[in-house]
Amino acid sequence: ARPPEGAPPLPAWDRICLLDMDAEQALEPSDVAHFDALVFGGILGNVHEHEDGSYGSDDRTSELRRLGFVHRRHLGPLQMTTDTAVLVSHLVLEEARPLAEIPWIDSPEIGDGQAPGEAGEAAAPMATTNGDASDCVCMEGFRY
């Protein structure tokens, strides 16, 4: 199949990076010189904590990994929503912020407006960025 007329050309295969929780190397600011595109997909799935504190998943990204991506990077041990992964990638690549310098909330509590600890509150098994636990961090121009 050919791309639609007027569609931008796809980057070379060796300039594409698959974001993969099982990758050995983390996404780093210097990667901006190596990649023209990131693949965000298969990131979400069932992630669970092992007794030793490490994490495992149902490895949804394996479906994409089989395509033979030359480059793979991770964004940390916890899953995150795709929009959070896009935001984190932007912070790392475009603002040159190492992952270790991005403030995180692991397993954020999602409530229904009731007081904390009451029925309707749940801890989400994922990470989200946040400068302060009371502030929402959103990418400018991104619709939620």
PDB file of C-alpha atoms in Angstrom:
ATOM      1  CA  ALA A   1       0.000   0.000   0.000  1.00  0.00           C
ATOM      2  CA  ARG A   2       1.185   3.488  -0.800  1.00  0.00           C
ATOM      3  CA  PRO A   3       0.815   6.444   1.562  1.00  0.00           C
ATOM      4  CA  PRO A   4      -1.871   8.985   0.630  1.00  0.00           C
ATOM      5  CA  GLU A   5      -0.777  11.758  -1.670  1.00  0.00           C
ATOM      6  CA  GLY A   6       0.699  14.649   0.292  1.00  0.00           C
ATOM      7  CA  ALA A   7       1.439  12.501   3.358  1.00  0.00           C
ATOM      8  CA  PRO A   8       4.800  13.235   4.956  1.00  0.00           C
ATOM      9  CA  PRO A   9       7.473  10.620   4.278  1.00  0.00           C
ATOM     10  CA  LEU A  10       8.065   8.046   6.977  1.00  0.00           C
ATOM     11  CA  PRO A  11      11.408   8.162   8.788  1.00  0.00           C
ATOM     12  CA  ALA A  12      14.054   5.570   8.011  1.00  0.00           C
ATOM     13  CA  TRP A  13      13.593   2.347  10.008  1.00  0.00           C
ATOM     14  CA  ASP A  14      16.800   2.968  11.980  1.00  0.00           C
ATOM     15  CA  ARG A  15      15.496   6.404  13.072  1.00  0.00           C
ATOM     16  CA  ILE A  16      12.356   4.961  14.754  1.00  0.00           C
ATOM     17  CA  CYS A  17      12.306   3.944  18.418  1.00  0.00           C
ATOM     18  CA  LEU A  18       9.816   1.574  20.046  1.00  0.00           C
ATOM     19  CA  LEU A  19       8.951   2.538  23.620  1.00  0.00           C
ATOM     20  CA  ASP A  20       9.138  -0.754  25.460  1.00  0.00           C
ATOM     21  CA  MET A  21       8.984  -1.415  29.215  1.00  0.00           C
ATOM     22  CA  ASP A  22      11.334  -4.380  28.667  1.00  0.00           C
ATOM     23  CA  ALA A  23      14.019  -2.359  26.869  1.00  0.00           C
ATOM     24  CA  GLU A  24      17.409  -2.373  28.582  1.00  0.00           C
ATOM     25  CA  GLN A  25      18.071   1.335  28.021  1.00  0.00           C
ATOM     26  CA  ALA A  26      16.024   4.304  29.217  1.00  0.00           C
ATOM     27  CA  LEU A  27      15.064   7.159  26.900  1.00  0.00           C
ATOM     28  CA  GLU A  28      17.712   9.874  27.339  1.00  0.00           C
ATOM     29  CA  PRO A  29      17.996  13.497  26.202  1.00  0.00           C
ATOM     30  CA  SER A  30      20.838  12.564  23.837  1.00  0.00           C
ATOM     31  CA  ASP A  31      18.418  10.270  21.957  1.00  0.00           C
ATOM     32  CA  VAL A  32      16.940  13.350  20.291  1.00  0.00           C
ATOM     33  CA  ALA A  33      19.838  13.175  17.819  1.00  0.00           C
ATOM     34  CA  HIS A  34      19.135   9.527  16.991  1.00  0.00           C
ATOM     35  CA  PHE A  35      15.357   9.280  16.524  1.00  0.00           C
ATOM     36  CA  ASP A  36      12.874  10.995  14.240  1.00  0.00           C
ATOM     37  CA  ALA A  37       9.854   9.040  15.522  1.00  0.00           C
ATOM     38  CA  LEU A  38       8.728   7.138  18.597  1.00  0.00           C
ATOM     39  CA  VAL A  39       6.164   4.335  18.552  1.00  0.00           C
ATOM     40  CA  PHE A  40       3.674   4.574  21.418  1.00  0.00           C
ATOM     41  CA  GLY A  41       1.673   1.408  21.464  1.00  0.00           C
ATOM     42  CA  GLY A  42       1.329  -1.743  23.452  1.00  0.00           C
ATOM     43  CA  ILE A  43       2.436   0.324  26.439  1.00  0.00           C
ATOM     44  CA  LEU A  44      -0.733  -0.251  28.435  1.00  0.00           C
ATOM     45  CA  GLY A  45      -1.612  -3.663  29.733  1.00  0.00           C
ATOM     46  CA  ASN A  46      -1.753  -5.525  32.970  1.00  0.00           C
ATOM     47  CA  VAL A  47       1.214  -4.559  35.125  1.00  0.00           C
ATOM     48  CA  HIS A  48       1.572  -6.133  38.524  1.00  0.00           C
ATOM     49  CA  GLU A  49       4.008  -5.814  41.402  1.00  0.00           C
ATOM     50  CA  HIS A  50       5.984  -8.882  42.437  1.00  0.00           C
ATOM     51  CA  GLU A  51       6.676  -9.721  46.076  1.00  0.00           C
ATOM     52  CA  ASP A  52      10.242  -8.392  45.703  1.00  0.00           C
ATOM     53  CA  GLY A  53       8.939  -4.965  44.601  1.00  0.00           C
ATOM     54  CA  SER A  54       9.788  -5.422  40.921  1.00  0.00           C
ATOM     55  CA  TYR A  55       7.110  -5.214  38.236  1.00  0.00           C
ATOM     56  CA  GLY A  56       5.890  -7.609  35.566  1.00  0.00           C
ATOM     57  CA  SER A  57       3.356  -7.288  32.776  1.00  0.00           C
ATOM     58  CA  ASP A  58       1.372  -9.240  30.223  1.00  0.00           C
ATOM     59  CA  ASP A  59       3.853  -7.785  27.681  1.00  0.00           C
ATOM     60  CA  ARG A  60       1.474  -6.325  25.127  1.00  0.00           C
ATOM     61  CA  THR A  61       4.462  -4.665  23.452  1.00  0.00           C
ATOM     62  CA  SER A  62       5.732  -8.094  22.365  1.00  0.00           C
ATOM     63  CA  GLU A  63       3.364  -7.858  19.388  1.00  0.00           C
ATOM     64  CA  LEU A  64       5.261  -4.777  18.192  1.00  0.00           C
ATOM     65  CA  ARG A  65       8.701  -6.037  19.247  1.00  0.00           C
ATOM     66  CA  ARG A  66       8.325  -8.928  16.793  1.00  0.00           C
ATOM     67  CA  LEU A  67       8.410  -6.394  13.951  1.00  0.00           C
ATOM     68  CA  GLY A  68      12.147  -6.016  14.556  1.00  0.00           C
ATOM     69  CA  PHE A  69      12.574  -2.445  15.738  1.00  0.00           C
ATOM     70  CA  VAL A  70      16.262  -1.542  15.706  1.00  0.00           C
ATOM     71  CA  HIS A  71      15.941   0.768  18.742  1.00  0.00           C
ATOM     72  CA  ARG A  72      13.941   0.317  21.939  1.00  0.00           C
ATOM     73  CA  ARG A  73      13.838   2.488  25.058  1.00  0.00           C
ATOM     74  CA  HIS A  74      11.864   2.421  28.298  1.00  0.00           C
ATOM     75  CA  LEU A  75      10.365   5.238  30.350  1.00  0.00           C
ATOM     76  CA  GLY A  76      10.696   3.482  33.707  1.00  0.00           C
ATOM     77  CA  PRO A  77       9.297   0.365  35.371  1.00  0.00           C
ATOM     78  CA  LEU A  78       5.620   1.352  35.579  1.00  0.00           C
ATOM     79  CA  GLN A  79       3.061   1.534  32.828  1.00  0.00           C
ATOM     80  CA  MET A  80       1.562   4.904  32.014  1.00  0.00           C
ATOM     81  CA  THR A  81      -1.207   6.213  29.848  1.00  0.00           C
ATOM     82  CA  THR A  82      -0.228   7.021  26.286  1.00  0.00           C
ATOM     83  CA  ASP A  83      -0.658  10.769  26.840  1.00  0.00           C
ATOM     84  CA  THR A  84       1.647  10.579  29.872  1.00  0.00           C
ATOM     85  CA  ALA A  85       4.199   8.637  27.785  1.00  0.00           C
ATOM     86  CA  VAL A  86       4.015  11.370  25.110  1.00  0.00           C
ATOM     87  CA  LEU A  87       4.489  14.077  27.768  1.00  0.00           C
ATOM     88  CA  VAL A  88       7.438  12.254  29.369  1.00  0.00           C
ATOM     89  CA  SER A  89       9.061  11.694  25.963  1.00  0.00           C
ATOM     90  CA  HIS A  90       8.640  15.402  25.194  1.00  0.00           C
ATOM     91  CA  LEU A  91      10.249  16.364  28.513  1.00  0.00           C
ATOM     92  CA  VAL A  92      13.185  14.014  27.914  1.00  0.00           C
ATOM     93  CA  LEU A  93      13.822  14.713  24.236  1.00  0.00           C
ATOM     94  CA  GLU A  94      12.662  18.288  23.658  1.00  0.00           C
ATOM     95  CA  GLU A  95      13.426  19.777  27.088  1.00  0.00           C
ATOM     96  CA  ALA A  96      16.516  17.609  27.763  1.00  0.00           C
ATOM     97  CA  ARG A  97      15.261  16.431  31.168  1.00  0.00           C
ATOM     98  CA  PRO A  98      16.577  13.025  32.282  1.00  0.00           C
ATOM     99  CA  LEU A  99      13.936  10.622  33.590  1.00  0.00           C
ATOM    100  CA  ALA A 100      15.471  10.848  37.072  1.00  0.00           C
ATOM    101  CA  GLU A 101      14.674  14.583  37.177  1.00  0.00           C
ATOM    102  CA  ILE A 102      10.991  14.229  36.285  1.00  0.00           C
ATOM    103  CA  PRO A 103       8.782  14.150  39.400  1.00  0.00           C
ATOM    104  CA  TRP A 104       6.497  11.110  39.501  1.00  0.00           C
ATOM    105  CA  ILE A 105       3.494   9.863  41.357  1.00  0.00           C
ATOM    106  CA  ASP A 106       3.540   6.072  41.340  1.00  0.00           C
ATOM    107  CA  SER A 107       0.115   4.430  41.594  1.00  0.00           C
ATOM    108  CA  PRO A 108      -1.829   7.714  41.791  1.00  0.00           C
ATOM    109  CA  GLU A 109      -5.080   7.583  43.709  1.00  0.00           C
ATOM    110  CA  ILE A 110      -8.077   8.331  41.561  1.00  0.00           C
ATOM    111  CA  GLY A 111     -11.090   9.468  43.532  1.00  0.00           C
ATOM    112  CA  ASP A 112     -14.689  10.229  42.871  1.00  0.00           C
ATOM    113  CA  GLY A 113     -14.695  13.544  44.739  1.00  0.00           C
ATOM    114  CA  GLN A 114     -15.290  12.021  48.159  1.00  0.00           C
ATOM    115  CA  ALA A 115     -12.830  12.341  51.017  1.00  0.00           C
ATOM    116  CA  PRO A 116      -9.612  10.283  50.623  1.00  0.00           C
ATOM    117  CA  GLY A 117      -9.962   6.706  51.805  1.00  0.00           C
ATOM    118  CA  GLU A 118     -13.715   6.557  51.267  1.00  0.00           C
ATOM    119  CA  ALA A 119     -15.484   4.255  48.831  1.00  0.00           C
ATOM    120  CA  GLY A 120     -14.911   5.145  45.212  1.00  0.00           C
ATOM    121  CA  GLU A 121     -11.187   5.778  45.489  1.00  0.00           C
ATOM    122  CA  ALA A 122      -8.701   3.473  43.789  1.00  0.00           C
ATOM    123  CA  ALA A 123      -4.953   3.360  43.249  1.00  0.00           C
ATOM    124  CA  ALA A 124      -4.073   3.102  39.571  1.00  0.00           C
ATOM    125  CA  PRO A 125      -1.129   0.750  38.867  1.00  0.00           C
ATOM    126  CA  MET A 126       0.762   3.280  36.756  1.00  0.00           C
ATOM    127  CA  ALA A 127       2.947   6.342  36.977  1.00  0.00           C
ATOM    128  CA  THR A 128       2.079   9.917  36.150  1.00  0.00           C
ATOM    129  CA  THR A 129       4.153  13.073  36.117  1.00  0.00           C
ATOM    130  CA  ASN A 130       3.461  15.723  38.678  1.00  0.00           C
ATOM    131  CA  GLY A 131       5.436  18.616  40.083  1.00  0.00           C
ATOM    132  CA  ASP A 132       3.276  18.714  43.195  1.00  0.00           C
ATOM    133  CA  ALA A 133       0.702  16.183  44.297  1.00  0.00           C
ATOM    134  CA  SER A 134      -2.011  18.849  44.076  1.00  0.00           C
ATOM    135  CA  ASP A 135      -1.128  20.066  40.568  1.00  0.00           C
ATOM    136  CA  CYS A 136      -2.042  18.462  37.278  1.00  0.00           C
ATOM    137  CA  VAL A 137       0.769  18.469  34.735  1.00  0.00           C
ATOM    138  CA  CYS A 138      -0.546  18.788  31.193  1.00  0.00           C
ATOM    139  CA  MET A 139       1.206  19.420  27.917  1.00  0.00           C
ATOM    140  CA  GLU A 140       0.291  22.793  26.401  1.00  0.00           C
ATOM    141  CA  GLY A 141      -2.152  22.386  23.514  1.00  0.00           C
ATOM    142  CA  PHE A 142      -3.023  18.804  24.494  1.00  0.00           C
ATOM    143  CA  ARG A 143      -6.756  18.174  24.892  1.00  0.00           C
ATOM    144  CA  TYR A 144      -7.976  15.996  27.767  1.00  0.00           C
TER     145      TYR A 144
END
